[in-house]
Amino acid sequence: MDLSLPLAFTVGLFSAVHCIGMCGGIMGALSYGLPPTLRQNNVKFLIFLLAYNIGRVLSYAAAGALIGLLGSALLEALGPGEGHRWLQWFAALIMVLIGLHVAGWLPRLAQVERLGAPLWRWLEPLGRRLMPVESIPQAVAYGAVWGWLPCGLVYTMLISTATKVGPVDGALYMAAFGLGTLPSVVATGMLAGRLYRYAQNPYLKVAVGLIIILIGLLTLWYPGLLDVTAYQQTPN
């Protein structure tokens, strides 16, 4: 049974303390950057916040599709039998590492952010040109740029996307993770960053990190929960 998409969503959901800390300031700035008349209309305000985050999740999906392209080649190189099992274990191990990072026990994991620094230097000026945001398409476009902001948690999940076989599976996997982060990031925008204080609570970070670690350990014990897309050999 393949539960990789629900598990990716769950990791995104429980990564709230990291997402609020990492993106809380950005979301707060974007919220205050909208026209006052728009912010006073709760429905329109929520629509703009969702538009920002839809753009962000779309970028996660695009990145997942690119990495997912490597999945077929990787599985082909490792072999459909043992290779399939190694990829399952690798994906589960990534979840354990994410849990350690969220709990604050593996801060060096953030060093993977360096991988995206050159791309971000090129994209960040594009985001500045989209400001101030005054329309839904602008908000989606800005969110799409924001989605490439170097983030150790996102990049670590992206590395695990190499266990997906093909661009569609890779895109769906990262989209599920992105959708899991949606409630916390949107709530941060609605509350103008007031959740940031709670997200810095070290006990909360440890509790959430332990939950993600337990998910990772469970999938190490039952690797089929993070099943790689079934590999079908074509007949000779």
Short mmCIF file of C-alpha atoms in Angstrom, two decimals:
data_model
loop_
_atom_site.label_atom_id
_atom_site.label_comp_id
_atom_site.label_asym_id
_atom_site.label_seq_id
_atom_site.Cartn_x
_atom_site.Cartn_y
_atom_site.Cartn_z
CA MET A 1 0.00 0.00 0.00
CA ASP A 2 1.52 3.34 -1.09
CA LEU A 3 0.88 6.04 1.51
CA SER A 4 3.67 8.33 0.31
CA LEU A 5 1.36 11.23 -0.59
CA PRO A 6 -0.56 11.24 2.74
CA LEU A 7 2.74 10.91 4.59
CA ALA A 8 4.29 13.80 2.61
CA PHE A 9 1.22 15.89 3.47
CA THR A 10 1.54 14.90 7.15
CA VAL A 11 5.21 15.90 7.25
CA GLY A 12 4.25 19.28 5.74
CA LEU A 13 1.47 19.66 8.31
CA PHE A 14 3.70 18.85 11.29
CA SER A 15 6.47 21.07 9.94
CA ALA A 16 4.33 24.07 10.94
CA VAL A 17 6.78 25.25 13.61
CA HIS A 18 9.56 25.36 11.03
CA CYS A 19 7.39 26.94 8.34
CA ILE A 20 6.11 29.68 10.65
CA GLY A 21 9.65 30.47 11.75
CA MET A 22 11.04 30.41 8.21
CA CYS A 23 8.17 32.01 6.31
CA GLY A 24 6.34 33.88 9.06
CA GLY A 25 8.25 37.09 8.45
CA ILE A 26 7.77 36.83 4.69
CA MET A 27 4.06 36.11 5.02
CA GLY A 28 3.64 38.98 7.47
CA ALA A 29 5.46 41.39 5.14
CA LEU A 30 3.36 40.26 2.18
CA SER A 31 0.19 40.70 4.22
CA TYR A 32 1.08 44.26 5.25
CA GLY A 33 2.19 45.00 1.69
CA LEU A 34 -1.37 44.57 0.40
CA PRO A 35 -3.58 47.68 0.15
CA PRO A 36 -5.33 48.51 3.48
CA THR A 37 -8.78 48.34 1.86
CA LEU A 38 -8.04 44.79 0.71
CA ARG A 39 -6.73 43.72 4.12
CA GLN A 40 -9.91 44.96 5.74
CA ASN A 41 -11.97 42.62 3.57
CA ASN A 42 -11.39 39.19 5.13
CA VAL A 43 -12.56 37.23 2.07
CA LYS A 44 -10.36 39.12 -0.40
CA PHE A 45 -7.46 39.04 2.04
CA LEU A 46 -7.72 35.26 2.35
CA ILE A 47 -7.92 34.88 -1.44
CA PHE A 48 -4.68 36.82 -1.88
CA LEU A 49 -2.93 34.78 0.83
CA LEU A 50 -4.08 31.58 -0.86
CA ALA A 51 -2.86 32.92 -4.22
CA TYR A 52 0.62 33.52 -2.77
CA ASN A 53 0.70 29.99 -1.43
CA ILE A 54 -0.74 28.37 -4.55
CA GLY A 55 2.19 29.87 -6.44
CA ARG A 56 4.58 28.51 -3.81
CA VAL A 57 3.11 25.00 -3.97
CA LEU A 58 3.23 25.07 -7.78
CA SER A 59 6.95 25.78 -7.58
CA TYR A 60 7.40 22.86 -5.17
CA ALA A 61 5.56 20.65 -7.68
CA ALA A 62 7.72 21.89 -10.56
CA ALA A 63 10.89 21.17 -8.58
CA GLY A 64 9.52 17.75 -7.66
CA ALA A 65 8.85 16.99 -11.32
CA LEU A 66 12.44 17.87 -12.22
CA ILE A 67 13.90 15.66 -9.49
CA GLY A 68 11.36 12.92 -10.24
CA LEU A 69 12.85 12.69 -13.71
CA LEU A 70 15.94 11.28 -12.05
CA GLY A 71 13.92 8.59 -10.29
CA SER A 72 13.51 6.28 -13.27
CA ALA A 73 17.22 6.47 -14.12
CA LEU A 74 18.14 5.87 -10.48
CA LEU A 75 15.88 2.85 -10.17
CA GLU A 76 17.18 1.51 -13.48
CA ALA A 77 20.77 1.85 -12.24
CA LEU A 78 20.07 0.20 -8.87
CA GLY A 79 17.82 -2.53 -10.27
CA PRO A 80 14.10 -3.11 -9.76
CA GLY A 81 14.53 -5.51 -6.83
CA GLU A 82 17.09 -4.34 -4.29
CA GLY A 83 17.09 -0.87 -5.82
CA HIS A 84 13.39 -0.51 -5.07
CA ARG A 85 14.02 -1.43 -1.44
CA TRP A 86 17.00 0.93 -1.09
CA LEU A 87 14.92 3.84 -2.40
CA GLN A 88 12.17 3.06 0.12
CA TRP A 89 14.67 3.09 2.98
CA PHE A 90 16.27 6.28 1.71
CA ALA A 91 12.90 8.10 1.64
CA ALA A 92 12.15 6.91 5.19
CA LEU A 93 15.59 8.04 6.40
CA ILE A 94 14.97 11.50 4.95
CA MET A 95 11.85 11.77 7.13
CA VAL A 96 13.90 10.91 10.22
CA LEU A 97 16.43 13.61 9.29
CA ILE A 98 13.63 16.15 8.84
CA GLY A 99 12.28 15.29 12.28
CA LEU A 100 15.73 15.78 13.82
CA HIS A 101 16.03 19.13 12.05
CA VAL A 102 12.60 20.37 13.16
CA ALA A 103 13.38 19.33 16.75
CA GLY A 104 16.56 21.41 16.59
CA TRP A 105 18.89 18.42 16.92
CA LEU A 106 20.30 18.57 13.39
CA PRO A 107 20.81 22.26 12.53
CA ARG A 108 23.47 21.42 9.97
CA LEU A 109 20.78 20.06 7.69
CA ALA A 110 20.09 23.68 6.78
CA GLN A 111 23.39 23.68 4.89
CA VAL A 112 21.61 22.07 1.93
CA GLU A 113 20.16 25.56 1.36
CA ARG A 114 23.47 26.47 -0.26
CA LEU A 115 22.45 24.33 -3.23
CA GLY A 116 19.76 26.83 -4.17
CA ALA A 117 21.69 30.04 -3.47
CA PRO A 118 22.77 30.66 -7.10
CA LEU A 119 19.23 30.16 -8.42
CA TRP A 120 17.79 32.42 -5.72
CA ARG A 121 20.23 35.22 -6.59
CA TRP A 122 18.77 35.12 -10.09
CA LEU A 123 15.10 34.83 -9.04
CA GLU A 124 14.99 37.28 -6.13
CA PRO A 125 15.11 40.41 -8.36
CA LEU A 126 12.11 39.02 -10.28
CA GLY A 127 10.16 38.94 -7.03
CA ARG A 128 11.04 42.57 -6.30
CA ARG A 129 9.70 43.61 -9.69
CA LEU A 130 6.31 42.07 -8.84
CA MET A 131 5.91 44.34 -5.82
CA PRO A 132 3.58 45.89 -4.83
CA VAL A 133 1.14 43.03 -5.40
CA GLU A 134 -2.24 44.37 -6.52
CA SER A 135 -3.82 41.46 -8.42
CA ILE A 136 -4.35 37.71 -8.03
CA PRO A 137 -2.05 36.80 -10.97
CA GLN A 138 0.68 38.96 -9.39
CA ALA A 139 0.20 37.15 -6.08
CA VAL A 140 0.47 33.73 -7.74
CA ALA A 141 3.57 34.84 -9.67
CA TYR A 142 5.22 36.20 -6.52
CA GLY A 143 4.38 32.97 -4.68
CA ALA A 144 5.96 30.98 -7.51
CA VAL A 145 9.19 32.95 -7.03
CA TRP A 146 8.96 32.60 -3.25
CA GLY A 147 8.68 28.82 -3.67
CA TRP A 148 12.33 28.68 -4.76
CA LEU A 149 13.59 30.43 -1.60
CA PRO A 150 16.38 28.23 -0.17
CA CYS A 151 14.92 26.22 2.71
CA GLY A 152 16.62 23.24 4.33
CA LEU A 153 13.34 21.47 5.04
CA VAL A 154 11.99 21.87 1.51
CA TYR A 155 15.29 20.91 -0.08
CA THR A 156 15.54 17.79 2.10
CA MET A 157 12.05 16.72 1.03
CA LEU A 158 13.08 17.47 -2.53
CA ILE A 159 16.08 15.14 -2.20
CA SER A 160 13.72 12.35 -1.15
CA THR A 161 11.72 13.02 -4.33
CA ALA A 162 14.51 11.24 -6.21
CA THR A 163 12.81 8.05 -4.95
CA LYS A 164 9.75 8.85 -7.09
CA VAL A 165 9.70 7.31 -10.54
CA GLY A 166 8.92 10.02 -13.07
CA PRO A 167 7.96 13.70 -13.12
CA VAL A 168 4.27 13.18 -12.32
CA ASP A 169 4.97 11.22 -9.13
CA GLY A 170 7.66 13.73 -8.14
CA ALA A 171 5.31 16.67 -8.70
CA LEU A 172 2.47 15.06 -6.73
CA TYR A 173 4.79 14.18 -3.85
CA MET A 174 6.10 17.73 -3.44
CA ALA A 175 2.63 19.21 -4.01
CA ALA A 176 1.29 17.03 -1.17
CA PHE A 177 4.07 18.28 1.09
CA GLY A 178 3.38 21.89 0.06
CA LEU A 179 -0.34 21.54 0.72
CA GLY A 180 0.50 20.23 4.19
CA THR A 181 2.36 23.48 4.94
CA LEU A 182 -0.56 25.59 3.67
CA PRO A 183 -2.64 25.90 6.90
CA SER A 184 0.23 27.17 9.05
CA VAL A 185 1.61 29.63 6.50
CA VAL A 186 -1.82 31.05 5.57
CA ALA A 187 -2.76 31.33 9.25
CA THR A 188 0.46 33.24 9.85
CA GLY A 189 -0.55 35.71 7.16
CA MET A 190 -4.07 36.09 8.52
CA LEU A 191 -2.76 36.71 12.04
CA ALA A 192 -0.04 39.08 10.81
CA GLY A 193 2.81 36.97 12.13
CA ARG A 194 1.43 36.58 15.67
CA LEU A 195 1.98 32.80 15.52
CA TYR A 196 5.74 33.32 15.28
CA ARG A 197 6.12 33.59 19.08
CA TYR A 198 4.46 30.22 19.64
CA ALA A 199 6.48 28.54 16.88
CA GLN A 200 9.71 29.42 18.71
CA ASN A 201 8.73 27.34 21.75
CA PRO A 202 11.54 24.73 22.04
CA TYR A 203 9.24 22.14 23.65
CA LEU A 204 6.80 22.42 20.76
CA LYS A 205 9.64 22.02 18.27
CA VAL A 206 10.85 18.87 20.03
CA ALA A 207 7.33 17.41 20.22
CA VAL A 208 6.67 18.00 16.51
CA GLY A 209 10.15 16.75 15.58
CA LEU A 210 9.56 13.54 17.53
CA ILE A 211 6.28 12.95 15.70
CA ILE A 212 8.05 13.26 12.33
CA ILE A 213 10.87 10.99 13.54
CA LEU A 214 8.29 8.38 14.58
CA ILE A 215 6.74 8.59 11.11
CA GLY A 216 10.18 8.03 9.60
CA LEU A 217 10.93 5.08 11.89
CA LEU A 218 7.55 3.56 11.09
CA THR A 219 8.29 3.75 7.38
CA LEU A 220 11.77 2.29 7.95
CA TRP A 221 10.06 -0.67 9.64
CA TYR A 222 7.33 -0.84 6.98
CA PRO A 223 9.06 0.64 3.89
CA GLY A 224 6.08 -0.19 1.69
CA LEU A 225 4.28 2.82 3.21
CA LEU A 226 6.63 4.99 1.15
CA ASP A 227 6.41 2.73 -1.84
CA VAL A 228 8.20 3.77 -4.96
CA THR A 229 5.89 3.68 -7.97
CA ALA A 230 5.61 0.08 -9.11
CA TYR A 231 8.39 -0.76 -11.51
CA GLN A 232 7.10 -2.72 -14.45
CA GLN A 233 9.59 -4.57 -16.61
CA THR A 234 8.65 -4.72 -20.24
CA PRO A 235 8.68 -8.22 -21.70
CA ASN A 236 11.50 -9.09 -24.04
#
